[in-house]
Every structure is written in structure tokens, then in C-alpha cells.
């Protein structure tokens, strides 16, 4: 993908969401260029995860619009939105306790197999073919993210870093055009973080656009093409890393945060 193409994959227009008196997302507008790694940063409680929940249809917006590949997806159900090509990981890891890595990621391919995993006896030959394709795809993804060796282990028993990889693999199994990552390296050591950074670059090189929430400014500055800074649900400023790093409002919003100097 030529990163100079400025085709928009996602456009958020005047989006708002309040919880009681709290304006978690407040008239927020921004867009993501196709092929980019675009970071969303901001202090705790700024509204970043709420923004992801609105984009993916987990919660309804009070007002505003989200366009994905020029289709209005604002009031669609989460499964319809993932069918259209947006998948995500969550800030808190969400894995089933008694499921192997392979099965967890296989579930991500439900879109491919029509949402069913039936006993082999009842399967049509067409379904068998889809199931075989799905399994091949899972193998490819697990090799890609470096989890093939632990495919038969319970996902929830893996190291923290590998659990994050499982979540990313499951999101990739939905064949996204846009991948949303909510603080994917939170709580990781620097080795795990740099391994994941390499993984995100490889995912992006495959043509998948990434929208990532992170507090780690080294990660943000190294990976992002574009950064949107939000505070109190509003857009503070946006631009490429070199610009954002020098922006006085950003430094102020982050005043006292150790990560800004990381
Ligand atoms: N389901 C909810 N019900 C009530 N209030 C909520 C809900 N979700 C978020 N909020 C509030 O909305 C605001 C934004 O929260 P959000 O989780 O989006 O912030 P964030 O930028 O992701 O923060 P963090 O960096 O800590 O993850 C906060 O004041 C939060 O308490
Ligand atoms: Mg959050």
C-alpha cells in the first residue's frame, strides 16, 4: 500500500456519547487514511475506549456519524460492523477460560464459515470445504503471530504477552480491513512490547489499516503515521508524530505522565 494515498477508510463525524453527566466523547471528528497506522492518545478517562466502543457498535452514539469505506455504519450491530471489515481487541483481555489457542482463533473465522462449527457428521461438502479453509487460515495466522507452537494450549493460561497475541490473532481471523487495538501493550515489558510493535508493522504491511490506542509514547512515535490527541472527549490536536511531540497543548495534557518522555 502506498502510504501517500489519502483515501479515507474511516470517518468519524461529530460523534458524541454521554454517561450521566459525563461527556465521554464530545463532538469528535477525525478520519483515518487507508493503509496508515493511526494512534489515538490522551490521558486516562479521555474517552478513547468509548470511541472504539462507538465505532464498533458496542454502544450506541447519542449523536454523530461513523463512515467506514464510504458506508454509514453508525447504527449497525457489532457483528454487522465486523462483517464489513472492522475487528478489534479490548483493553482488558477477553478470552474463554477453557478454550485452546487454535479454537479461540478458529472462532474468529465464523464469518467465513457462516457462524457454525458443527459435528463433522452433519456437514455439507461445501461447509467442509469452508471449514478446511478456515483451519488453514488459522494455521497461517498462528504462524504469522508466532503462536503455532502453543496452538493446543489453553489461551487463558498463556503468558500475558501471548494472550494479547491470541486476541490479535482472533481479530485477524475476521479478515479485517481496519484493526482497532485498545492499549495492546499495557502491562508488558519492553521485550514483549517491541515484539508486538514488530507484529503490528507486519500486519500493517499486509495492507491492514490500524487504529491504536496507546500510552507508550515510544510505540506511538515509532509506529504511527498520524496521531489524534483527545482530552475530555474532544479532539485536542492531530498530526504526524514529529508535530505532536512538540505541541504545547499535548505536553500540558500529559504533564506529569512519565510515559511522555519514554
Ligand atoms: N459504560 C460506562 N458507564 C459509565 N461511564 C463510563 C462508561 N464507559 C466509560 N465511562 C466514562 O467515560 C469517560 C471516558 O472513559 P473511557 O474508558 O473511554 O476513557 P479512556 O480514554 O479509554 O481511559 P483509559 O486511558 O483509562 O483507558 C470516563 O469518565 C469513564 O468513567
Ligand atoms: Mg480505555
Coordinates of C-alpha atoms and ligand atoms in Angstrom, one line a residue:
X1 CA 0.0 0.0 0.0
X2 CA 1.3 3.4 -1.0
X3 CA 1.2 5.5 2.2
X4 CA 0.8 8.7 0.1
X5 CA -2.6 7.6 -1.0
X6 CA -5.0 9.7 1.1
X7 CA -8.2 7.6 0.7
X8 CA -10.2 7.6 3.9
X9 CA -11.1 4.3 5.4
X10 CA -12.9 5.6 8.4
X11 CA -14.5 9.0 9.1
X12 CA -15.9 9.9 12.5
X13 CA -18.2 13.0 12.3
X14 CA -19.4 14.9 15.3
X15 CA -19.6 11.9 17.4
X16 CA -20.9 12.2 21.0
X17 CA -21.7 9.9 23.9
X18 CA -22.5 10.9 27.5
X19 CA -22.8 8.7 30.6
X20 CA -25.0 10.5 33.0
X21 CA -23.4 13.9 33.2
X22 CA -20.0 12.8 31.8
X23 CA -19.4 13.7 28.1
X24 CA -17.1 10.8 27.4
X25 CA -17.0 11.6 23.7
X26 CA -17.9 15.2 22.8
X27 CA -18.4 16.2 19.2
X28 CA -15.4 14.3 18.0
X29 CA -14.5 14.3 14.3
X30 CA -11.5 12.8 12.7
X31 CA -10.6 10.4 9.9
X32 CA -8.2 7.6 9.3
X33 CA -6.3 7.2 6.0
X34 CA -6.3 3.8 4.3
X35 CA -3.1 1.9 4.9
X36 CA -2.0 4.1 7.9
X37 CA -1.2 3.3 11.5
X38 CA -3.2 5.9 13.3
X39 CA -2.8 6.4 17.0
X40 CA -5.3 7.8 19.4
X41 CA -3.7 9.1 22.6
X42 CA -5.0 11.1 25.6
X43 CA -5.0 11.0 29.4
X44 CA -6.9 8.3 31.4
X45 CA -10.6 8.9 31.0
X46 CA -10.2 11.0 27.9
X47 CA -12.8 8.8 26.0
X48 CA -10.5 6.6 23.9
X49 CA -12.1 3.3 24.7
X50 CA -15.6 4.8 24.4
X51 CA -14.6 6.0 20.9
X52 CA -13.7 2.4 20.0
X53 CA -17.0 1.1 21.5
X54 CA -18.9 3.6 19.4
X55 CA -17.0 2.8 16.2
X56 CA -17.6 -1.0 16.7
X57 CA -21.3 -0.6 17.6
X58 CA -20.8 -1.9 21.2
X59 CA -22.6 1.1 22.5
X60 CA -24.9 3.5 20.5
X61 CA -23.9 7.1 19.9
X62 CA -26.0 10.0 21.2
X63 CA -25.2 11.9 18.1
X64 CA -22.9 11.9 15.1
X65 CA -21.9 9.5 12.3
X66 CA -19.3 6.9 11.5
X67 CA -18.5 6.1 7.9
X68 CA -16.4 3.0 7.0
X69 CA -15.3 2.7 3.4
X70 CA -17.9 5.2 2.5
X71 CA -20.8 3.3 4.2
X72 CA -22.6 4.7 7.1
X73 CA -22.1 2.1 9.9
X74 CA -23.4 4.3 12.8
X75 CA -26.4 2.3 13.9
X76 CA -25.2 -1.2 12.8
X77 CA -24.9 -4.1 15.1
X78 CA -21.3 -5.1 16.2
X79 CA -21.5 -8.3 14.1
X80 CA -22.5 -6.4 11.0
X81 CA -19.7 -4.0 11.6
X82 CA -17.1 -6.8 11.9
X83 CA -18.6 -8.3 8.7
X84 CA -17.9 -5.1 6.9
X85 CA -14.2 -5.4 7.9
X86 CA -13.5 -3.8 11.3
X87 CA -12.2 -6.0 14.1
X88 CA -10.7 -5.1 17.5
X89 CA -9.1 -6.1 20.6
X90 CA -10.2 -5.0 24.1
X91 CA -8.4 -3.0 26.7
X92 CA -9.0 -5.9 29.2
X93 CA -8.1 -9.3 27.7
X94 CA -11.3 -11.3 26.9
X95 CA -10.5 -15.0 26.5
X96 CA -12.7 -18.0 27.2
X97 CA -11.1 -19.9 30.1
X98 CA -11.4 -23.5 28.6
X99 CA -10.5 -23.0 25.0
X100 CA -7.3 -23.8 23.2
X101 CA -5.5 -21.2 21.2
X102 CA -6.4 -22.9 18.0
X103 CA -10.2 -23.0 18.8
X104 CA -10.2 -19.4 20.0
X105 CA -8.8 -18.1 16.8
X106 CA -11.0 -20.5 14.8
X107 CA -14.0 -18.8 16.3
X108 CA -12.7 -15.6 14.7
X109 CA -13.3 -17.2 11.3
X110 CA -17.0 -17.7 11.9
X111 CA -17.7 -15.1 9.4
X112 CA -16.0 -17.3 6.8
X113 CA -17.9 -20.5 7.8
X114 CA -21.3 -18.8 8.3
X115 CA -21.2 -18.8 12.1
X116 CA -21.3 -22.6 12.7
X117 CA -19.0 -25.2 13.9
X118 CA -21.0 -28.4 13.6
X119 CA -20.0 -32.0 14.2
X120 CA -18.4 -33.3 11.0
X121 CA -21.2 -35.9 10.5
X122 CA -23.8 -33.2 9.7
X123 CA -21.7 -31.1 7.5
X124 CA -22.3 -30.4 3.8
X125 CA -19.4 -30.8 1.5
X126 CA -19.5 -27.0 0.9
X127 CA -19.3 -26.4 4.7
X128 CA -16.4 -29.0 5.0
X129 CA -14.5 -27.0 2.4
X130 CA -15.1 -23.8 4.2
X131 CA -14.1 -25.4 7.5
X132 CA -10.9 -26.7 5.9
X133 CA -10.2 -23.3 4.5
X134 CA -10.9 -21.8 8.0
X135 CA -8.4 -24.2 9.6
X136 CA -5.8 -23.4 7.0
X137 CA -6.3 -19.7 7.7
X138 CA -6.0 -20.2 11.4
X139 CA -2.7 -22.1 10.9
X140 CA -1.4 -19.3 8.7
X141 CA -2.4 -16.6 11.3
X142 CA -0.9 -18.6 14.2
X143 CA 2.4 -18.9 12.3
X144 CA 2.3 -15.2 11.5
X145 CA 1.8 -14.1 15.1
X146 CA 4.2 -16.7 16.5
X147 CA 1.7 -18.9 18.3
X148 CA 1.7 -22.1 16.2
X149 CA 3.9 -23.8 18.8
X150 CA 1.2 -23.3 21.6
X151 CA -1.9 -23.9 19.5
X152 CA -3.1 -26.7 21.7
X153 CA -2.7 -24.9 25.0
X154 CA -5.5 -23.1 26.8
X155 CA -5.3 -19.5 25.7
X156 CA -6.1 -18.1 29.1
X157 CA -3.1 -20.0 30.6
X158 CA -0.5 -18.4 28.4
X159 CA 1.8 -15.6 29.4
X160 CA 0.3 -12.1 29.3
X161 CA 2.1 -11.2 26.1
X162 CA 0.9 -14.4 24.3
X163 CA -2.7 -13.8 25.5
X164 CA -2.5 -10.5 23.7
X165 CA -1.2 -12.2 20.6
X166 CA -4.2 -14.6 20.8
X167 CA -6.6 -11.7 20.8
X168 CA -4.8 -10.1 17.9
X169 CA -4.9 -13.4 16.0
X170 CA -8.6 -13.8 16.7
X171 CA -9.2 -10.3 15.4
X172 CA -7.1 -11.1 12.3
X173 CA -9.1 -14.2 11.7
X174 CA -12.1 -11.9 10.9
X175 CA -10.1 -10.7 7.8
X176 CA -10.3 -7.0 8.8
X177 CA -9.6 -4.1 6.6
X178 CA -9.3 -2.0 9.8
X179 CA -7.9 -3.3 13.1
X180 CA -8.6 -1.4 16.3
X181 CA -6.2 -2.1 19.1
X182 CA -7.0 -0.8 22.6
X183 CA -3.8 -0.5 24.7
X184 CA -2.4 -3.8 23.3
X185 CA 0.9 -3.4 25.1
X186 CA -0.3 -2.2 28.5
X187 CA 1.4 -4.0 31.3
X188 CA 4.1 -5.5 29.0
X189 CA 7.8 -5.5 29.5
X190 CA 9.9 -3.8 26.9
X191 CA 10.9 -7.0 25.1
X192 CA 7.2 -8.0 24.7
X193 CA 6.3 -4.5 23.6
X194 CA 8.9 -4.4 20.9
X195 CA 7.9 -7.8 19.7
X196 CA 4.3 -6.7 19.4
X197 CA 5.4 -3.5 17.7
X198 CA 7.1 -5.6 15.0
X199 CA 3.9 -7.6 14.7
X200 CA 1.8 -4.5 14.2
X201 CA 4.2 -3.3 11.5
X202 CA 3.9 -6.7 9.7
X203 CA 0.1 -6.6 10.0
X204 CA 0.1 -3.1 8.5
X205 CA 2.4 -4.2 5.7
X206 CA -0.2 -6.8 4.7
X207 CA -2.4 -3.8 3.9
X208 CA -4.5 -3.7 7.1
X209 CA -5.1 -0.2 8.5
X210 CA -4.5 0.1 12.2
X211 CA -6.1 2.4 14.7
X212 CA -4.3 2.0 18.0
X213 CA -4.8 3.4 21.5
X214 CA -1.6 3.5 23.5
X215 CA 0.0 5.4 26.3
X216 CA 3.6 4.3 25.4
X217 CA 4.9 7.3 23.5
X218 CA 7.9 5.4 22.1
X219 CA 5.5 3.0 20.5
X220 CA 3.2 5.8 19.3
X221 CA 6.0 7.9 17.8
X222 CA 7.7 4.9 16.2
X223 CA 4.7 3.2 14.6
X224 CA 2.2 6.0 13.8
X225 CA 1.8 7.9 10.6
X226 CA -0.8 10.1 12.3
X227 CA -1.8 10.8 15.9
X228 CA -5.1 12.2 17.2
X229 CA -4.9 13.5 20.7
X230 CA -8.1 13.6 22.7
X231 CA -8.9 15.0 26.1
X232 CA -12.3 15.3 27.8
X233 CA -13.8 13.6 24.8
X234 CA -12.7 16.3 22.4
X235 CA -10.0 16.4 19.8
X236 CA -7.1 18.4 21.1
X237 CA -4.8 18.3 18.1
X238 CA -3.7 15.9 15.4
X239 CA -0.8 15.4 13.1
X240 CA 2.3 13.3 12.4
X241 CA 4.5 12.3 15.4
X242 CA 7.1 14.9 14.8
X243 CA 4.5 17.6 15.1
X244 CA 2.6 16.2 18.0
X245 CA 5.7 15.7 20.1
X246 CA 6.4 19.4 20.1
X247 CA 2.8 20.6 20.6
X248 CA 2.4 22.6 23.8
X249 CA -1.2 21.5 24.4
X250 CA -0.2 17.9 24.2
X251 CA 2.7 18.4 26.6
X252 CA 0.3 20.1 29.0
X253 CA -2.3 17.4 28.8
X254 CA 0.4 14.9 29.5
X255 CA 2.1 16.9 32.2
X256 CA 3.2 14.6 34.9
X257 CA 2.9 11.5 32.8
X258 CA 6.2 9.6 32.8
X259 CA 5.4 7.9 29.5
X260 CA 5.6 11.1 27.5
X261 CA 9.4 11.0 27.9
X262 CA 9.7 7.2 27.3
Ligands
LIG1 N1 -20.1 2.2 30.5 C1 -19.8 3.3 31.1 N2 -20.7 3.8 32.1 C2 -20.4 5.0 32.7 N3 -19.4 5.8 32.4 C3 -18.5 5.3 31.5 C4 -18.7 4.1 30.8 N4 -17.6 3.9 30.0 C5 -16.8 5.0 30.1 N5 -17.3 5.8 31.1 C6 -16.7 7.1 31.5 O1 -16.4 7.8 30.3 C7 -15.2 8.5 30.4 C8 -14.3 8.0 29.3 O2 -13.9 6.7 29.6 P1 -13.0 5.8 28.6 O3 -13.0 4.4 29.2 O4 -13.5 6.0 27.2 O5 -11.6 6.5 28.7 P2 -10.2 6.1 28.2 O6 -9.6 7.3 27.5 O7 -10.3 4.8 27.5 O8 -9.3 5.9 29.5 P3 -8.1 4.9 29.9 O9 -6.9 5.5 29.3 O10 -8.1 4.9 31.4 O11 -8.5 3.6 29.4 C9 -14.7 8.2 31.8 O12 -15.1 9.3 32.6 C10 -15.4 7.0 32.2 O13 -15.6 6.9 33.6
LIG2 MG1 -9.5 3.0 27.7

